[in-house]
Short mmCIF file of N, CA, C and O in Angstrom, two decimals:
data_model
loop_
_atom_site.label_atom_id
_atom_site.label_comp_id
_atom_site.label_asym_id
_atom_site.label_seq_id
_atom_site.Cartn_x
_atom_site.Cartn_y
_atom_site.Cartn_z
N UNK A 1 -31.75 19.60 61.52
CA UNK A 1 -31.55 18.37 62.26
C UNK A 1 -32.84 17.58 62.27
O UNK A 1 -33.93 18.15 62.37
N UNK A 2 -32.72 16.06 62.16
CA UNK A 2 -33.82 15.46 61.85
C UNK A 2 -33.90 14.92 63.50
O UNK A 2 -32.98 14.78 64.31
N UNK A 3 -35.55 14.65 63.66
CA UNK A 3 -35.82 13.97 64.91
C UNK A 3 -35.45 12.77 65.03
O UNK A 3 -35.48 12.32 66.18
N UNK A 4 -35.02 11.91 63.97
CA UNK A 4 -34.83 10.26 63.99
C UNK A 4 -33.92 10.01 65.14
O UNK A 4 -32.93 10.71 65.38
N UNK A 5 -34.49 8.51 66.12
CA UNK A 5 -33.56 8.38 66.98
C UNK A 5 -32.23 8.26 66.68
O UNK A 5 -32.30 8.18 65.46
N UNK A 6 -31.01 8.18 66.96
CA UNK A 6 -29.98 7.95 66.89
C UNK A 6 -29.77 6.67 67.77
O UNK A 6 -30.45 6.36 68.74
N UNK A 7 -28.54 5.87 67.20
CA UNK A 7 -27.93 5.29 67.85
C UNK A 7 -26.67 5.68 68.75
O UNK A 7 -25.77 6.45 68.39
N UNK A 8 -26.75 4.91 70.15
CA UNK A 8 -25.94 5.55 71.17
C UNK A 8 -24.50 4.73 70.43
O UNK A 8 -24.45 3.56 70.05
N UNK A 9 -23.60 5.58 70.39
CA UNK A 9 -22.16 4.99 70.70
C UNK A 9 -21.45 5.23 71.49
O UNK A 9 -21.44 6.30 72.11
N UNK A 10 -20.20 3.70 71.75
CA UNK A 10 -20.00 3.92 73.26
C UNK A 10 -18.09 3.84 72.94
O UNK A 10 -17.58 3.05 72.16
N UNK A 11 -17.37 4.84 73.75
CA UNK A 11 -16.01 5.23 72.69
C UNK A 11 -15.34 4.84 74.10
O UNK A 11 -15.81 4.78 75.23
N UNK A 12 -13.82 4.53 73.52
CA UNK A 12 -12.83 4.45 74.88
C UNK A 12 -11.88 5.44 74.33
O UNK A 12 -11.54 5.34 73.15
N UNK A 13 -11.50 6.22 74.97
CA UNK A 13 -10.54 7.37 74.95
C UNK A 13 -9.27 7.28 75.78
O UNK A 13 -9.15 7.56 76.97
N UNK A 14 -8.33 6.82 74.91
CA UNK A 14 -6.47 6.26 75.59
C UNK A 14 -5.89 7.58 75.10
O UNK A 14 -5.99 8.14 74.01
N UNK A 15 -5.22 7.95 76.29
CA UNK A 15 -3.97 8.75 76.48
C UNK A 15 -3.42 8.43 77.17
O UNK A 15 -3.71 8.03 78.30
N UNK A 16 -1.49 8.60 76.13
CA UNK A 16 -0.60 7.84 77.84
C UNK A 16 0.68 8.22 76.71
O UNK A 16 0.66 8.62 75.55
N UNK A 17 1.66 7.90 77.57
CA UNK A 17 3.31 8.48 77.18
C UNK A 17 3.78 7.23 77.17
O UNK A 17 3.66 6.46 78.13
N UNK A 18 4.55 6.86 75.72
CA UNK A 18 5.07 6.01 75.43
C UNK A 18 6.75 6.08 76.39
O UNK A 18 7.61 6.96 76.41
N UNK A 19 6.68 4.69 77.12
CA UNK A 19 7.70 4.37 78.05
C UNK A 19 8.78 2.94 77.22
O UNK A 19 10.00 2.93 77.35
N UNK A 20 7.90 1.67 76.31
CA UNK A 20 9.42 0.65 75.70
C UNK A 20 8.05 0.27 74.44
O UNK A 20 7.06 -0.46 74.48
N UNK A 21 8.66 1.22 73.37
CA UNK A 21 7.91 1.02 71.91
C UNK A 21 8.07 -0.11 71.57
O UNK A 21 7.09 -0.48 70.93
N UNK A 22 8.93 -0.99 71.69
CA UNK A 22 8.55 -2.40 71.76
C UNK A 22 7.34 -3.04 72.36
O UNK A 22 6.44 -3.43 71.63
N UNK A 23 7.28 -3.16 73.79
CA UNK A 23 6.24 -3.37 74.10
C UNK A 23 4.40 -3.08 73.52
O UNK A 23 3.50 -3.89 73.33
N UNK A 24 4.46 -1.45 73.38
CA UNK A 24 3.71 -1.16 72.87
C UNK A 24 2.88 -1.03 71.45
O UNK A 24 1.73 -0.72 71.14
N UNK A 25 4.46 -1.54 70.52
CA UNK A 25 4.22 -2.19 69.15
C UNK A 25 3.44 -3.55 68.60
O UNK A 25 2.63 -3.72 67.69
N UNK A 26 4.13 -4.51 69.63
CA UNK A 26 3.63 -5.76 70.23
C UNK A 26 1.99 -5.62 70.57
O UNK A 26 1.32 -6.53 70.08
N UNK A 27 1.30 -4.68 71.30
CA UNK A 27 0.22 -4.55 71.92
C UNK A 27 -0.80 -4.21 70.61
O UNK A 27 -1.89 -4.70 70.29
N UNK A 28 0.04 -3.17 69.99
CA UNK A 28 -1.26 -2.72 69.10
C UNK A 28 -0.90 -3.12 67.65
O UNK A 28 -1.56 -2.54 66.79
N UNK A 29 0.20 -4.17 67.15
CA UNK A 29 -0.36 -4.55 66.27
C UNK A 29 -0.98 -5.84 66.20
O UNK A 29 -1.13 -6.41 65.11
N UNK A 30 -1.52 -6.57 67.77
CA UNK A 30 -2.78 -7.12 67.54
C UNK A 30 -3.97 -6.45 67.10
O UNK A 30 -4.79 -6.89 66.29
N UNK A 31 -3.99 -5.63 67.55
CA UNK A 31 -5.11 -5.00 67.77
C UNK A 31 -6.33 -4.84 66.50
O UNK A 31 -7.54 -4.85 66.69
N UNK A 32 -5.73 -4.72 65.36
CA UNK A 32 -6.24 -4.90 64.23
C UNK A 32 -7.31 -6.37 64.12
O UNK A 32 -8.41 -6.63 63.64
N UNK A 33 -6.46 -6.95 64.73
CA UNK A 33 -7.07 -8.77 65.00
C UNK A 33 -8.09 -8.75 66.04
O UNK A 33 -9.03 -9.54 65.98
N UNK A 34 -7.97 -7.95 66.94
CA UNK A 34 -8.56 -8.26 68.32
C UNK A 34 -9.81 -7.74 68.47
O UNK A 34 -10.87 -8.34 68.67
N UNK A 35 -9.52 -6.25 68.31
CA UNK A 35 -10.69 -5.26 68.52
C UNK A 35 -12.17 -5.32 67.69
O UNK A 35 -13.13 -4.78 68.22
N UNK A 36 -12.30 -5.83 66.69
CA UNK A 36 -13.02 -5.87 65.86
C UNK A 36 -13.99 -7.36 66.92
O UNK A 36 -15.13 -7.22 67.36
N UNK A 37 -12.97 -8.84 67.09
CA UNK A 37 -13.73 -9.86 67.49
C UNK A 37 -14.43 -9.58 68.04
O UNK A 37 -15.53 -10.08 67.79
N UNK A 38 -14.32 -8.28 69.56
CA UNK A 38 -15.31 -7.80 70.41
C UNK A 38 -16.11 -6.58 70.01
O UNK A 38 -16.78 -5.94 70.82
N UNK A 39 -16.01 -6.27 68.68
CA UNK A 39 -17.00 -5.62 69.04
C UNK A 39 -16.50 -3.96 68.61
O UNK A 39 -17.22 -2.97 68.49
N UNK A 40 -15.44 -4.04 68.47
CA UNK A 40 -14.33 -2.41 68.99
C UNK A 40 -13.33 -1.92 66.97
O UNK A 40 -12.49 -2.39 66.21
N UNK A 41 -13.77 -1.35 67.02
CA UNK A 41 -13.45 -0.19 66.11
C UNK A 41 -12.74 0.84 66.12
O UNK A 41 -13.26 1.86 66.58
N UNK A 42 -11.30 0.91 65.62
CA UNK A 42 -9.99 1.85 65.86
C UNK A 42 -10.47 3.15 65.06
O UNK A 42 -10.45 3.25 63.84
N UNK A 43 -10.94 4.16 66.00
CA UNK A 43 -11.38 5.86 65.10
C UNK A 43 -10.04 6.07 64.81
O UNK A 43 -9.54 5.50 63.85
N UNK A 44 -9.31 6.92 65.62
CA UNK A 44 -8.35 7.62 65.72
C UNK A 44 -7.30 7.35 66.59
O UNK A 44 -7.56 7.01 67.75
N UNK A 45 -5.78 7.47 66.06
CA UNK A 45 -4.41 7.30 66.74
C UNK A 45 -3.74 8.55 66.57
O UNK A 45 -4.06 8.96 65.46
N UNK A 46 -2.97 9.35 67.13
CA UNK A 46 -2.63 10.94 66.29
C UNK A 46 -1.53 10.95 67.81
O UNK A 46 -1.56 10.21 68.79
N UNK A 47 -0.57 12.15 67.49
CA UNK A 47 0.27 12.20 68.26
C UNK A 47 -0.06 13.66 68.47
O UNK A 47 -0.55 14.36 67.57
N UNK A 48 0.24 14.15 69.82
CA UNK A 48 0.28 15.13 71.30
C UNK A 48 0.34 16.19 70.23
O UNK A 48 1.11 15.66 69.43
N UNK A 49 -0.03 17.50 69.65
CA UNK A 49 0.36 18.40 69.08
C UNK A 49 0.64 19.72 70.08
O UNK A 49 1.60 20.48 70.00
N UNK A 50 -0.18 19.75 70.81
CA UNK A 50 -0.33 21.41 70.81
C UNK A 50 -1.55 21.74 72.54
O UNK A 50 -2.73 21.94 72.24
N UNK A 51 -1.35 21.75 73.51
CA UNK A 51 -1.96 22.20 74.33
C UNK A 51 -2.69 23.41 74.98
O UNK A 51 -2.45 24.05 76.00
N UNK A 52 -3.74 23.49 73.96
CA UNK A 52 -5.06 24.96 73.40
C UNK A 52 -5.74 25.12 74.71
O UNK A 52 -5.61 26.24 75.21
N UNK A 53 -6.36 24.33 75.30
CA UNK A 53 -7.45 25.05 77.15
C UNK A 53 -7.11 23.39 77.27
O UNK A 53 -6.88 22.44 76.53
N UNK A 54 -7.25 23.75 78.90
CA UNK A 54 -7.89 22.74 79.86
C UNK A 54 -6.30 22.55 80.54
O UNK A 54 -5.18 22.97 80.23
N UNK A 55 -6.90 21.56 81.76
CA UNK A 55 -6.24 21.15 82.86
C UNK A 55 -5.35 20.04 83.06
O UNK A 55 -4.75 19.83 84.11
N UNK A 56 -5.26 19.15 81.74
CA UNK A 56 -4.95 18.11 82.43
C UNK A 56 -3.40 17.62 81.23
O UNK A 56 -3.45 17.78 80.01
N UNK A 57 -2.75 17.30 81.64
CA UNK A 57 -1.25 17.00 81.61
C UNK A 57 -1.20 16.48 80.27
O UNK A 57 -1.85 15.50 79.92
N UNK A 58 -0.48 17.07 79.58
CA UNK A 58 -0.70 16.57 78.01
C UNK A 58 -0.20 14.91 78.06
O UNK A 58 0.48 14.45 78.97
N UNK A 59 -0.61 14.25 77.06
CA UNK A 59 0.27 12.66 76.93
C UNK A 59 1.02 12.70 75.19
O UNK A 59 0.80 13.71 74.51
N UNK A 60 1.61 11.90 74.77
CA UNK A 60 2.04 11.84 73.97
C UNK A 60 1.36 11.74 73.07
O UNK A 60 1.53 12.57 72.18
N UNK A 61 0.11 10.52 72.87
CA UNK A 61 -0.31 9.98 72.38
C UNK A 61 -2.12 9.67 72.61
O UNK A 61 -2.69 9.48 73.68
N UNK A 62 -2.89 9.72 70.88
CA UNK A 62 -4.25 9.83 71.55
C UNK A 62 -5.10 8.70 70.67
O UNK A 62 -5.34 8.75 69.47
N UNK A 63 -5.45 7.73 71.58
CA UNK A 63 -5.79 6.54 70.80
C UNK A 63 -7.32 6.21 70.79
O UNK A 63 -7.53 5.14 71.38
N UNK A 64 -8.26 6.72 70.38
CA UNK A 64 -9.91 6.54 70.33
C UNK A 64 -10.60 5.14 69.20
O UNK A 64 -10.70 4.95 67.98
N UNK A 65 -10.94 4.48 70.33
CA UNK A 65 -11.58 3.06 70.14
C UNK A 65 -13.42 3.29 70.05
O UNK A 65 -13.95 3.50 71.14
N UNK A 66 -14.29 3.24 68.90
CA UNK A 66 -15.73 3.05 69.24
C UNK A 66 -15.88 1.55 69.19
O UNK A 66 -15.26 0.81 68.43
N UNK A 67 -16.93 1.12 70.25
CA UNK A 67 -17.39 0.03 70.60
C UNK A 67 -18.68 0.02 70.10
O UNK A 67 -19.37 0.94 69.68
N UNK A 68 -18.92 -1.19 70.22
CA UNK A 68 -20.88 -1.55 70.05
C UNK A 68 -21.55 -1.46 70.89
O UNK A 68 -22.76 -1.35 70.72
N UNK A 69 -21.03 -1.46 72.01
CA UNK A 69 -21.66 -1.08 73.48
C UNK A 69 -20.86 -1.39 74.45
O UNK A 69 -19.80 -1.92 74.13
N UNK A 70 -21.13 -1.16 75.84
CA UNK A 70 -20.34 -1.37 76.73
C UNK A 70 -20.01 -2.62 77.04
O UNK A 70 -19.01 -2.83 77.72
N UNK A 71 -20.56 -3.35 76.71
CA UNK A 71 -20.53 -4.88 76.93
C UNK A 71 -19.61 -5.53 76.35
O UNK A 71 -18.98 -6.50 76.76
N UNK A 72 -19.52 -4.70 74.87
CA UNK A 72 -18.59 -5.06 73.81
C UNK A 72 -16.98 -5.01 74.80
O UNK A 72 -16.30 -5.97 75.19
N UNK A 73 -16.75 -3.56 74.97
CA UNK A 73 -15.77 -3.17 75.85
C UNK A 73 -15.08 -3.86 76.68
O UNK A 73 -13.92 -4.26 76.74
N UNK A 74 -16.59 -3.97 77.73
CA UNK A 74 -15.80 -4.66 78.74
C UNK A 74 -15.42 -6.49 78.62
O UNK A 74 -14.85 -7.19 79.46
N UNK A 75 -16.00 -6.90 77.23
CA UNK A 75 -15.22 -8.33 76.84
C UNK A 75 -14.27 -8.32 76.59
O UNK A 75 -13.59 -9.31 76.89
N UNK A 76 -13.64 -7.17 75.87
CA UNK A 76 -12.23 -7.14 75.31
C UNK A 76 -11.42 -6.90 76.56
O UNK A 76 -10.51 -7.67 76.89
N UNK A 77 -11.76 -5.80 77.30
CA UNK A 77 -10.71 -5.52 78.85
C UNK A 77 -10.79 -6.54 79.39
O UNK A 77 -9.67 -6.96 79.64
N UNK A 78 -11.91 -7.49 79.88
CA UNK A 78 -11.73 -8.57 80.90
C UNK A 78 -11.68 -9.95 80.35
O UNK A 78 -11.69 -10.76 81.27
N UNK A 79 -11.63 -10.70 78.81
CA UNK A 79 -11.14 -11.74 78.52
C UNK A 79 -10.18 -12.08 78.93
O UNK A 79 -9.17 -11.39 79.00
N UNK A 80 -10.33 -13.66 79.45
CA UNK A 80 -9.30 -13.98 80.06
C UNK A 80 -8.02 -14.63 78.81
O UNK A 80 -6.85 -14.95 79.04
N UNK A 81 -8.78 -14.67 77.48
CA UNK A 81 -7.88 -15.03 76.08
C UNK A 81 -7.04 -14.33 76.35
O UNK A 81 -5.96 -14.86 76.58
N UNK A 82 -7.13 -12.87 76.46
CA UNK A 82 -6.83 -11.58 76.03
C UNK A 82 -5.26 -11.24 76.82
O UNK A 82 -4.37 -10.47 76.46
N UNK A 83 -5.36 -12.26 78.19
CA UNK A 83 -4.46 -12.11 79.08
C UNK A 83 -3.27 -11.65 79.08
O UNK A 83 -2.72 -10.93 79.91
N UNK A 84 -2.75 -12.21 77.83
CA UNK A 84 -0.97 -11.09 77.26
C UNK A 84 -1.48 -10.56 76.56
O UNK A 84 -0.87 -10.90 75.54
N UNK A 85 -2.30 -9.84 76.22
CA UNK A 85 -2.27 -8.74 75.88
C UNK A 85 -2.14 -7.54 76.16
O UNK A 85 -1.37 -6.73 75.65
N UNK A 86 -3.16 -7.34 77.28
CA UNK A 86 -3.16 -6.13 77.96
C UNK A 86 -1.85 -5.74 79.05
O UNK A 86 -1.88 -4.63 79.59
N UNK A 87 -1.12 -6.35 79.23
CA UNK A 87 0.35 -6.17 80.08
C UNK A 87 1.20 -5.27 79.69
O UNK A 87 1.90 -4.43 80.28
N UNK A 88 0.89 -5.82 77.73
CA UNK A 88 2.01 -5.24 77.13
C UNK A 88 2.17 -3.91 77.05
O UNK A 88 3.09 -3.10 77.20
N UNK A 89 0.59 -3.88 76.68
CA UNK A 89 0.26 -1.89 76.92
C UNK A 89 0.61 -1.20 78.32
O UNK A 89 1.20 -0.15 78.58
N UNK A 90 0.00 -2.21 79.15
CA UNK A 90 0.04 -1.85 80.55
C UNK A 90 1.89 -1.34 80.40
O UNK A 90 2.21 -0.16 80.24
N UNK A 91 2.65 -2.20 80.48
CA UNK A 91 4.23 -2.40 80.45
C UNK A 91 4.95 -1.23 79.73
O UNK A 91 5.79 -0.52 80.27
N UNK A 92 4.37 -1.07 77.93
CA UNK A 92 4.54 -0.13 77.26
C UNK A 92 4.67 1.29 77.31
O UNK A 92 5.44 2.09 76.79
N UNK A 93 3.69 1.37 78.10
CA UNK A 93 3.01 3.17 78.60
C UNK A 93 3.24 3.58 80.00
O UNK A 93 3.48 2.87 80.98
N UNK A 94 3.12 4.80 79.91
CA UNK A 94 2.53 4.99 81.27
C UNK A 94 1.82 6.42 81.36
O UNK A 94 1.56 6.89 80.25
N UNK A 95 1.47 7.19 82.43
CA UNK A 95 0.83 8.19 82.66
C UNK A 95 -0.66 8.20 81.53
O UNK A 95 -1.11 9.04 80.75
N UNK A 96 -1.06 6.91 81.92
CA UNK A 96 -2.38 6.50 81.32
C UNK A 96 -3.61 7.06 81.50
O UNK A 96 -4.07 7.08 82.64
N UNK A 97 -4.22 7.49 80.60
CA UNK A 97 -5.75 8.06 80.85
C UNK A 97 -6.88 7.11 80.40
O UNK A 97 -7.03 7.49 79.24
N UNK A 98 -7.72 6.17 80.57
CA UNK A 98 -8.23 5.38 79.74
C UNK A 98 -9.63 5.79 80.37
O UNK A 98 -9.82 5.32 81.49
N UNK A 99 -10.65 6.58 79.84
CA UNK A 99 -12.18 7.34 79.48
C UNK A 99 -12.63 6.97 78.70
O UNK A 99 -12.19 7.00 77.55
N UNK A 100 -14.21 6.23 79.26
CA UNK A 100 -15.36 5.97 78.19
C UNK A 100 -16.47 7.16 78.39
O UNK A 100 -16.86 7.81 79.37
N UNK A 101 -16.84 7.12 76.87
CA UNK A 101 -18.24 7.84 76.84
C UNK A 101 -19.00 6.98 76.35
O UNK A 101 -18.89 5.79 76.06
N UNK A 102 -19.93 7.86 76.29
CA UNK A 102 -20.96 7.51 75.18
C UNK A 102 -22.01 8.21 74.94
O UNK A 102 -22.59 8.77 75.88
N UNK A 103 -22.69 8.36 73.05
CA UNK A 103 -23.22 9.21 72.64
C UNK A 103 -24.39 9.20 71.13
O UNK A 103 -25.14 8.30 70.76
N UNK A 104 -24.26 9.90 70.83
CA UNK A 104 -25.33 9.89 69.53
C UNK A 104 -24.12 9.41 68.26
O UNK A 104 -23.11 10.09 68.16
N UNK A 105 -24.27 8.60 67.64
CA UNK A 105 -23.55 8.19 66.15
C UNK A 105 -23.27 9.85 65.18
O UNK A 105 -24.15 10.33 64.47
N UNK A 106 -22.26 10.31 65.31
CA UNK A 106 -22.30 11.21 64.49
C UNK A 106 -22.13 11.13 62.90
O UNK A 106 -22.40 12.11 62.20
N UNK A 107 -21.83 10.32 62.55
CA UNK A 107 -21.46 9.99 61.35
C UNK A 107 -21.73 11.06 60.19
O UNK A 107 -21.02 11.70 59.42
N UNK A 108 -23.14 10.93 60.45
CA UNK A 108 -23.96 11.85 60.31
C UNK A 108 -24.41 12.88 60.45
O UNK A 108 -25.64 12.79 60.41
N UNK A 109 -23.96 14.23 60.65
CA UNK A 109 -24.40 15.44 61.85
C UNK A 109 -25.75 15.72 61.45
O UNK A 109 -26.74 15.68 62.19
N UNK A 110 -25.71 15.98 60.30
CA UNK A 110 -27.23 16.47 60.15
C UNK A 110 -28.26 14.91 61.02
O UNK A 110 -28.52 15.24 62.18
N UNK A 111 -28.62 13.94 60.80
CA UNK A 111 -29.03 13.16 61.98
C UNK A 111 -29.02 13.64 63.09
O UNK A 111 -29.99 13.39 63.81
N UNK A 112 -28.31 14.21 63.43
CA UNK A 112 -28.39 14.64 64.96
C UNK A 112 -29.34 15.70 65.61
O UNK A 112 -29.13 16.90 65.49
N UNK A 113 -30.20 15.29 66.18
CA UNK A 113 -31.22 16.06 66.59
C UNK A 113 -30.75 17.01 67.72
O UNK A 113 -29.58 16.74 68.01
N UNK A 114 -31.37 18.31 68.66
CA UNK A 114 -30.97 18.99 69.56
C UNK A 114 -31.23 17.86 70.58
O UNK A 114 -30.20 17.54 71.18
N UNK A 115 -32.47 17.10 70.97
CA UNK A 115 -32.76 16.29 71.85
C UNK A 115 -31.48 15.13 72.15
O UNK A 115 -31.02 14.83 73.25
N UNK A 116 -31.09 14.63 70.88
CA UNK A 116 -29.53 14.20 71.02
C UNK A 116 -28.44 14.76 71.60
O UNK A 116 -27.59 14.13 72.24
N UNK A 117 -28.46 16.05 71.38
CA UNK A 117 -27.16 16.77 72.34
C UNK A 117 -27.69 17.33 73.94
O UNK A 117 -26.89 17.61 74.84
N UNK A 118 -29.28 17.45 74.08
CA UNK A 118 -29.29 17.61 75.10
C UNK A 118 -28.97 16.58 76.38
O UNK A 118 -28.53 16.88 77.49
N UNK A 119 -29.35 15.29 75.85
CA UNK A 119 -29.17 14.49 76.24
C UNK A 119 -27.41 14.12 76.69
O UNK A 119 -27.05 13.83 77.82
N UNK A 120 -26.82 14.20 75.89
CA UNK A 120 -24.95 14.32 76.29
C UNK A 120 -25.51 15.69 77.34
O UNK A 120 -25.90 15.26 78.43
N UNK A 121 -25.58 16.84 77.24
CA UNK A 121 -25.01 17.56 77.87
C UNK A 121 -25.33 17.54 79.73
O UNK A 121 -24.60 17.85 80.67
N UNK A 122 -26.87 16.98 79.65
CA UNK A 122 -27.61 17.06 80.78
C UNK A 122 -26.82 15.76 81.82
O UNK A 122 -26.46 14.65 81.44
N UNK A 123 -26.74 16.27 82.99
CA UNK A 123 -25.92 15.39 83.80
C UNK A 123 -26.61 14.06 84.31
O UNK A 123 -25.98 13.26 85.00
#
């Protein structure tokens, strides 16, 4: 692992149970259009497989957004352009989980220094 700083990335993590796929079709095939203007980058979409450890209530569906920073983020959630947009999802889904992090750019693993993960792990 090399010492080079890393860049922080900052991710939104959606889970939620599809309730009128219409709605929610509507929502995210802007999204291609949208997410990028602010800033926001679609990782991963994948469906519910298999519930291996932990506590918390499976959802159907797992939708991971990286941003440019939080700022990026919170333009896209609180534009007031944006206004039908977010309903639809809202409307679409439900039993919603919506979690940000943020962290070292993995892109790269070898980049990733221990000082990088200590940093995530330390509270």
């Amino acid at each position: 692992m090399s010492a080079n700083p890393q860049k922080k990335k900052f991710y939104a993590l959606n889970m939620f149970d599809v309730v009128d796929l219409e709605k929610y079709l509507a929502y995210f095939s802007r999204l291609p259009e949208e997410a990028p203007q602010y800033g926001g980058r679609m990782v991963a979409f994948g469906r519910f497989r298999d519930n291996v450890a932990g506590d918390l209530t499976p959802r159907q569906v797992l939708f991971l957004v990286e941003w440019e920073s939080e700022e990026a983020f919170s333009s896209f959630r609180d534009d007031p352009d944006l206004a039908d947009l977010h309903p639809l999802r809202e409307s679409g889904t439900a039993s919603y989980v919506w979690q940000t992090f943020d962290g070292p750019d993995m892109s790269d693993p070898a980049d990733v220094s221990l000082d990088d993960v200590l940093a995530v792990l330390k509270p």
